[in-house]
PDB file of C-alpha atoms in Angstrom:
ATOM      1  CA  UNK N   1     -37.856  -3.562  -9.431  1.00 47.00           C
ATOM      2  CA  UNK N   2     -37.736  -7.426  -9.737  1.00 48.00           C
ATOM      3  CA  UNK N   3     -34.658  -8.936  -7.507  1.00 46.00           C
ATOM      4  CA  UNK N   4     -32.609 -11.451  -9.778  1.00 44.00           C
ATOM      5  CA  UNK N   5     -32.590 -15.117  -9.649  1.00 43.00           C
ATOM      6  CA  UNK N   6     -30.376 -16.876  -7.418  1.00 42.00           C
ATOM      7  CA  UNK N   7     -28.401 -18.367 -10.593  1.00 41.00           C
ATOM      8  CA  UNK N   8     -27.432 -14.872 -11.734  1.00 40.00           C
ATOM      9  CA  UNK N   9     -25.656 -14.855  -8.217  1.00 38.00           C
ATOM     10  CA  UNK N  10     -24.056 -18.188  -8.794  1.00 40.00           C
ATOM     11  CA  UNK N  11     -20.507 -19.079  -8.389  1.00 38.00           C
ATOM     12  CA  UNK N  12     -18.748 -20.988 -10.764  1.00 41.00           C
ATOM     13  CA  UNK N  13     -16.166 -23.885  -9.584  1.00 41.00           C
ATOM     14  CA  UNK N  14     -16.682 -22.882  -6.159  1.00 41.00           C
ATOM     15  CA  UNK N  15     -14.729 -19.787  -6.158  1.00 44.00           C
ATOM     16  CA  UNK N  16     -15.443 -17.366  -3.578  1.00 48.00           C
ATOM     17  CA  UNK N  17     -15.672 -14.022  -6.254  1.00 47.00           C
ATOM     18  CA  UNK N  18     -19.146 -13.428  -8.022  1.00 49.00           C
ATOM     19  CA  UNK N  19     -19.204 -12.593 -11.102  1.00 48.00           C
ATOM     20  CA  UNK N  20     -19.476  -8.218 -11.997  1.00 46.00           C
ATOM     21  CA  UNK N  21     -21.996  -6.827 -14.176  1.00 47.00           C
ATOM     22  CA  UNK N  22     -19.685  -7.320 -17.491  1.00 44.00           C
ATOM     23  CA  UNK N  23     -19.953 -11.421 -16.780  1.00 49.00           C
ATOM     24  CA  UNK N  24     -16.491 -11.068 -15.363  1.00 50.00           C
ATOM     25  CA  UNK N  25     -14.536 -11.275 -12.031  1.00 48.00           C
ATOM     26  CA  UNK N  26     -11.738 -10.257 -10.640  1.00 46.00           C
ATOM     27  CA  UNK N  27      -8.842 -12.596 -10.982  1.00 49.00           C
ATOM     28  CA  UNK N  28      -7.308 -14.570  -7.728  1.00 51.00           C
ATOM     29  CA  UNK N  29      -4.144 -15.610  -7.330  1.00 49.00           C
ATOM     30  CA  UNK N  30      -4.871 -19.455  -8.461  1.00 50.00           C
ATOM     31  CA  UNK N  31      -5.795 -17.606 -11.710  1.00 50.00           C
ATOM     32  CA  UNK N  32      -2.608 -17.342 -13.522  1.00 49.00           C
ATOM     33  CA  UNK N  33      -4.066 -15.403 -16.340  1.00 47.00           C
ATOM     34  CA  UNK N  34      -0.869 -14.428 -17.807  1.00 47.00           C
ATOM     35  CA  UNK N  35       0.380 -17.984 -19.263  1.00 51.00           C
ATOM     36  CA  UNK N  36      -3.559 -19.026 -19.405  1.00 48.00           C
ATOM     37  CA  UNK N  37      -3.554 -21.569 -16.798  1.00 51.00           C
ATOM     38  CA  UNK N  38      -6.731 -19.512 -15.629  1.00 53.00           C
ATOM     39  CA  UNK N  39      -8.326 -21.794 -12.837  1.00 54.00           C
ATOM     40  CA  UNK N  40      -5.723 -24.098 -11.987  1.00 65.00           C
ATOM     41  CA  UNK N  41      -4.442 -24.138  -8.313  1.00 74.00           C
ATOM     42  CA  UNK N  42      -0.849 -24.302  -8.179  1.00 81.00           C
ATOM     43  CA  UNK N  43       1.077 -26.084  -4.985  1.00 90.00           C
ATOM     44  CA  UNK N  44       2.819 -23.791  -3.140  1.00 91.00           C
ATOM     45  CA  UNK N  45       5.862 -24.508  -1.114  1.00 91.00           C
ATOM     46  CA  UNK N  46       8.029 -22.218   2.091  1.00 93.00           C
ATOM     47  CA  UNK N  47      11.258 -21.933   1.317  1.00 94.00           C
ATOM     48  CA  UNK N  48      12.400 -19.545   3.754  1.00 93.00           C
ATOM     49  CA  UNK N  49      11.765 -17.429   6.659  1.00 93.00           C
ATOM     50  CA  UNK N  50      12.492 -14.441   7.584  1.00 93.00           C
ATOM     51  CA  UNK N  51      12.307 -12.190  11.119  1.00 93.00           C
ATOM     52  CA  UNK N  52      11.201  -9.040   9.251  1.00 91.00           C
ATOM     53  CA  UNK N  53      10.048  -7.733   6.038  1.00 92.00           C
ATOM     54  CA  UNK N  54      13.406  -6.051   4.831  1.00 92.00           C
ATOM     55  CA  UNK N  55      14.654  -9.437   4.615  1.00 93.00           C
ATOM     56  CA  UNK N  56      12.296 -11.122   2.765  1.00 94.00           C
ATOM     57  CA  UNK N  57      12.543  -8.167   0.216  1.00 94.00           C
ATOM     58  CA  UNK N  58      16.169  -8.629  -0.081  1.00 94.00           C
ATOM     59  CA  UNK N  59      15.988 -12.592  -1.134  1.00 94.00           C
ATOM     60  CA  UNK N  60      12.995 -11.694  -3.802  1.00 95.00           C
ATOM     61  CA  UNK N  61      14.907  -8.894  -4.871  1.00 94.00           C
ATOM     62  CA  UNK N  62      18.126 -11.563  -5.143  1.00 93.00           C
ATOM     63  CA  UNK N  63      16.027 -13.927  -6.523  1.00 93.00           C
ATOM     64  CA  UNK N  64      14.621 -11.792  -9.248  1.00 92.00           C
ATOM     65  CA  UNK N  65      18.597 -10.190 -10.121  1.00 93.00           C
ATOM     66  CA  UNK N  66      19.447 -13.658 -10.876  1.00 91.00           C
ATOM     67  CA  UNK N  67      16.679 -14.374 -13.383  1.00 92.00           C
ATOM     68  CA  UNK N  68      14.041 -16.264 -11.149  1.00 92.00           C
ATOM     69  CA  UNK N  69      10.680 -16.085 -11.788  1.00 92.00           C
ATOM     70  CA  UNK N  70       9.310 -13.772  -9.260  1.00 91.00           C
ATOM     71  CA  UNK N  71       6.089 -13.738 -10.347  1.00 92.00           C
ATOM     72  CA  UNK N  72       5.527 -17.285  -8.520  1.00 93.00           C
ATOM     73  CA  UNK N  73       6.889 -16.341  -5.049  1.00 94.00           C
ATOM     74  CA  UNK N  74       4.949 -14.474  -2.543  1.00 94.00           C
ATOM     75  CA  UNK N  75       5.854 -12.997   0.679  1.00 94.00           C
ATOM     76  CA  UNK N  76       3.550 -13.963   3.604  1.00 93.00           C
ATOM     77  CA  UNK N  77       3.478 -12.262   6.961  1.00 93.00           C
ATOM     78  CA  UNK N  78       1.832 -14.521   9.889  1.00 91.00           C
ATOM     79  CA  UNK N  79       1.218 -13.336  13.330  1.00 90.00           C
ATOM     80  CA  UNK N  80      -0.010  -9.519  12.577  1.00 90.00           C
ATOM     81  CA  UNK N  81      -0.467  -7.151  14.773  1.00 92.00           C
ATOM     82  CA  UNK N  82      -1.774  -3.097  14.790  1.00 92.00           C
ATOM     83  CA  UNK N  83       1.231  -0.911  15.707  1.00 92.00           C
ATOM     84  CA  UNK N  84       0.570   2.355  16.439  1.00 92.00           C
ATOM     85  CA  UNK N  85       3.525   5.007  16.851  1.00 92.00           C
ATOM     86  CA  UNK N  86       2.261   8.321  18.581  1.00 92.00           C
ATOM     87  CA  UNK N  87       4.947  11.322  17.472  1.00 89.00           C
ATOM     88  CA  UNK N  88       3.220  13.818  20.051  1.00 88.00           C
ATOM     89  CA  UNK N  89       0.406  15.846  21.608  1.00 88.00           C
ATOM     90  CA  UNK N  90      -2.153  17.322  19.080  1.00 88.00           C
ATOM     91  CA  UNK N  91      -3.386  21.017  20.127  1.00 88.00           C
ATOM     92  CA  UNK N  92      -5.564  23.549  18.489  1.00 90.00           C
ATOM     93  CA  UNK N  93      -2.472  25.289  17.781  1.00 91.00           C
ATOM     94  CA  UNK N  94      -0.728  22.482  16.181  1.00 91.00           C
ATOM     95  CA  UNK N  95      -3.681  21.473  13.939  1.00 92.00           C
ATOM     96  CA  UNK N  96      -3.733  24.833  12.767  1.00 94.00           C
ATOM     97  CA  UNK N  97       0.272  24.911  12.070  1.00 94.00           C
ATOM     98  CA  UNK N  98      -0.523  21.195   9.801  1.00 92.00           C
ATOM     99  CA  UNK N  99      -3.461  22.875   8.306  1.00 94.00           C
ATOM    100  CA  UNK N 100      -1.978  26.047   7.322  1.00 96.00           C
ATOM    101  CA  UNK N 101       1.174  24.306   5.543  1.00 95.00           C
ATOM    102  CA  UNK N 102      -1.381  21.629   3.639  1.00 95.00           C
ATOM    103  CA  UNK N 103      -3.287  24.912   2.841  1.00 95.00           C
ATOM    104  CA  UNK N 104      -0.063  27.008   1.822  1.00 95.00           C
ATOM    105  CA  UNK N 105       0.611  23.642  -0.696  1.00 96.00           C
ATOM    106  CA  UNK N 106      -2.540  23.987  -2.010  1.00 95.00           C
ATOM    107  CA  UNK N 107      -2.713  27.363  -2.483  1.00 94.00           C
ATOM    108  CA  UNK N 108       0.689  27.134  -4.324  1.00 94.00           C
ATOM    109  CA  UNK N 109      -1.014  24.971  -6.910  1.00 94.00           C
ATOM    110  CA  UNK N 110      -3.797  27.176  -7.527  1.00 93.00           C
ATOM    111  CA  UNK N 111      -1.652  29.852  -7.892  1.00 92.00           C
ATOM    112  CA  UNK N 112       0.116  28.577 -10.127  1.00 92.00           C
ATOM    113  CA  UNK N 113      -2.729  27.447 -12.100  1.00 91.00           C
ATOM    114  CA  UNK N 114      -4.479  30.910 -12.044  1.00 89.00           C
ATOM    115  CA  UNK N 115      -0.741  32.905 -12.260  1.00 85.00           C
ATOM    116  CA  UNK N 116      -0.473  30.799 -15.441  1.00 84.00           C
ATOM    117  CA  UNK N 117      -3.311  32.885 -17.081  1.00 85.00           C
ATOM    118  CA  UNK N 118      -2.444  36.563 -15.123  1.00 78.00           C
ATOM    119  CA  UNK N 119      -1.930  39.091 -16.993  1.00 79.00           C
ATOM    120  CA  UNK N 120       1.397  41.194 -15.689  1.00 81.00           C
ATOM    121  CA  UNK N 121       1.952  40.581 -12.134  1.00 84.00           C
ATOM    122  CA  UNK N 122       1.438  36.778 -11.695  1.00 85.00           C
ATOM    123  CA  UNK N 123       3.456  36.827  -8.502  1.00 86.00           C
ATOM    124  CA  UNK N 124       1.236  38.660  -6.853  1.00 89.00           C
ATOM    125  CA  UNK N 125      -1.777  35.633  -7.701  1.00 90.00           C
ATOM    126  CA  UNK N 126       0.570  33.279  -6.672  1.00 90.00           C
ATOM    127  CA  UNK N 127       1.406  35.105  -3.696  1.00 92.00           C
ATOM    128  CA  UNK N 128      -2.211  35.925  -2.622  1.00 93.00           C
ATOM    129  CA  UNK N 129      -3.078  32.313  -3.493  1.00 94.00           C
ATOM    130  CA  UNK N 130      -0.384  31.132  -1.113  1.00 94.00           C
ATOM    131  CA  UNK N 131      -1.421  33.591   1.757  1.00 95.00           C
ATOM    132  CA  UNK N 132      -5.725  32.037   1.623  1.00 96.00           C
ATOM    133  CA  UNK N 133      -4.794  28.853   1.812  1.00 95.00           C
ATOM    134  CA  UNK N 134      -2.243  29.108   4.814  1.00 96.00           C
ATOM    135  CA  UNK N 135      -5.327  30.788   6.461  1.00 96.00           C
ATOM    136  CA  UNK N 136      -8.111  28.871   5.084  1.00 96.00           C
ATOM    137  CA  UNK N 137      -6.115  25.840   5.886  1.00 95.00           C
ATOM    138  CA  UNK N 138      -5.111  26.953   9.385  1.00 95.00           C
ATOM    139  CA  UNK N 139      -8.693  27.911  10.244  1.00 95.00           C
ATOM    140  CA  UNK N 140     -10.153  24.347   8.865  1.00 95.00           C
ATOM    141  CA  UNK N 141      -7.650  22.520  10.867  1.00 92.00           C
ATOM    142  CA  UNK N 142      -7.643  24.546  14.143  1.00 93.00           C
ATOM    143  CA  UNK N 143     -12.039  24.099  13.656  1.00 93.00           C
ATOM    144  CA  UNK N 144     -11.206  20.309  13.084  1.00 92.00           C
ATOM    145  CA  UNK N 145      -9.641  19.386  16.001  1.00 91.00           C
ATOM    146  CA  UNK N 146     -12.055  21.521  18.197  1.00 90.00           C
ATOM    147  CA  UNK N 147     -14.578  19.350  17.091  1.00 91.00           C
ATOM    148  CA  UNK N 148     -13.009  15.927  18.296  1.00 86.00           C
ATOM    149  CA  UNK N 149     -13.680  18.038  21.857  1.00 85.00           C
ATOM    150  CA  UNK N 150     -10.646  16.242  23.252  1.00 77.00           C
ATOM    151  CA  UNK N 151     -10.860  12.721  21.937  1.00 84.00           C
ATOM    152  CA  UNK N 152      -7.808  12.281  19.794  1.00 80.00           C
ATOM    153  CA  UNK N 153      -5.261  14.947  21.485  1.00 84.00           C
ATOM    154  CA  UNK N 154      -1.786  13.217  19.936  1.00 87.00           C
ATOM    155  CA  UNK N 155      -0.751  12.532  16.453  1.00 85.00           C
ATOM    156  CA  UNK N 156       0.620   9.043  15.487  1.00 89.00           C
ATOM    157  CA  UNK N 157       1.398   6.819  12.823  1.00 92.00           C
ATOM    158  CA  UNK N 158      -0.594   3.287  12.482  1.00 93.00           C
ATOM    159  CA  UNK N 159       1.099   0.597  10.779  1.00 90.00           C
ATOM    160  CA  UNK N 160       1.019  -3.389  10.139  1.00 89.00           C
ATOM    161  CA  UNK N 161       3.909  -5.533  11.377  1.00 87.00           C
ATOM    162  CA  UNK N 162       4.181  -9.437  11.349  1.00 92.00           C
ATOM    163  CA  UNK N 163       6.253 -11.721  13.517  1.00 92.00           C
ATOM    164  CA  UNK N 164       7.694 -13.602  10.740  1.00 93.00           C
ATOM    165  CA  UNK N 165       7.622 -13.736   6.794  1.00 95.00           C
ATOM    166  CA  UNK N 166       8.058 -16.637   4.963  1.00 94.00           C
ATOM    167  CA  UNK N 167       8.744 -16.732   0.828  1.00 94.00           C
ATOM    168  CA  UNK N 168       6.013 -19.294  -0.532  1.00 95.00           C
ATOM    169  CA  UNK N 169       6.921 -20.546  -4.062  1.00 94.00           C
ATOM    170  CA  UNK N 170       5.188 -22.440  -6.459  1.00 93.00           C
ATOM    171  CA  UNK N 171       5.781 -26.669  -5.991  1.00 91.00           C
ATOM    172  CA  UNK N 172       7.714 -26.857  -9.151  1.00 91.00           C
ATOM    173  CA  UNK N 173      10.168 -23.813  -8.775  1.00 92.00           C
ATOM    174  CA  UNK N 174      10.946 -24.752  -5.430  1.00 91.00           C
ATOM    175  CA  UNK N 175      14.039 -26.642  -5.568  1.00 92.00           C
ATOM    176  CA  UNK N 176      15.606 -23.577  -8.019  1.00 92.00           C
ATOM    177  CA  UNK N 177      14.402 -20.962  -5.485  1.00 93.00           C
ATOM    178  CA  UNK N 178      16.454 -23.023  -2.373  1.00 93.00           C
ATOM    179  CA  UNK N 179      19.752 -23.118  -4.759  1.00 92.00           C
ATOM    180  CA  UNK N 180      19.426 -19.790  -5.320  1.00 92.00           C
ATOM    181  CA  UNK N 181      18.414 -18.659  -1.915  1.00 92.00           C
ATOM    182  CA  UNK N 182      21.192 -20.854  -0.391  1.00 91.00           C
ATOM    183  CA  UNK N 183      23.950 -18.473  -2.244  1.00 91.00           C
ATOM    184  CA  UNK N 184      22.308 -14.928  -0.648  1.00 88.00           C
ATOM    185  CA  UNK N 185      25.373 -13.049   0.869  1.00 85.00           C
ATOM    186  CA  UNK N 186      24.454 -12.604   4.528  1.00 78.00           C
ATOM    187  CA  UNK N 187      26.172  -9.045   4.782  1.00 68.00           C
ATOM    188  CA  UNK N 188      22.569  -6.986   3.005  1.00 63.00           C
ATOM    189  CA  UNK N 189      25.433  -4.149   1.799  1.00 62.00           C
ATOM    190  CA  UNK N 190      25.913  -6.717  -0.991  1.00 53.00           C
TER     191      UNK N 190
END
């Protein structure tokens, strides 16, 4: 197999996305495709901060109730960090517990896919369907965490946070999105 030319490779404009087998590439956001400005840059402008992300949802979601374009704004998060919550200690018999209820769900579903089709006592599919995967589950699980031979014993919930997040609007909007913003109730039960 021949390796392609470097042109086939090349980037158009200087954007940073090659192009995909079709001769196409994904769109970036200084592609506004919709309105077929496709390649032109628009100049952004902050028009407000806020200390957490509820916040900033709250003045998009008051910008867009009074008839704003929301498609221009964006919310951007600076200073991010990893949080990770632990809920708790993870033992074989605890794995076992989460794997026999995600087993008992998806032995519900089967048997209700294969009760569907029973002739006379469907329950008794569903129920046997229900009963393997509450022990196939538990046994997976319970077999899972053995095999991490004490290297993640706790269960815990990673997430994203940022220190700040600041609505950026395009240059042109930016005076309506201030107006607006500057009439946001403060009390968020309004």
């Amino acid at each position: 197999m021949t390796r392609p030319s470097r042109s086939a490779y090349s980037l158009r404009n200087n954007d940073t996305m090659p192009r995909g087998p079709s001769g196409t590439r994904p769109a970036t956001r200084g592609e506004n495709t919709a309105d077929g400005r496709a390649g032109i840059e628009q100049p952004t402008v902050a028009v407000a901060s806020y200390p957490d992300y509820a916040a900033a949802q709250r003045a998009v979601d008051f910008l867009s109730d009074n008839g704003f374009p929301v498609d221009r704004v964006r919310i951007v998060g600076s200073d991010l960090r990893l949080v990770e919550q632990v809920h708790g200690r993870l033992t074989i018999g605890r794995a076992a517990l989460a794997g026999a209820s995600s087993g008992a769900w998806f032995g519900l579903l089967i048997g209700i896919l294969l009760g569907a089709f029973a002739v006379g006592a469907w329950w008794q599919v569903l129920l046997f369907a229900i009963i393997a995967g509450v022990v196939w589950g538990a046994a997976f699980g319970a077999i899972a965490h053995a095999m991490t031979r004490g290297q993640r014993d706790f269960t815990s919930t990673p997430m994203l946070q940022a220190d700040h997040y600041t609505l950026i609007v395009d240059a042109d909007v930016a005076d309506q999105a201030r107006e607006m913003l500057s009439r946001l109730p403060t009390d968020p039960r309004r």
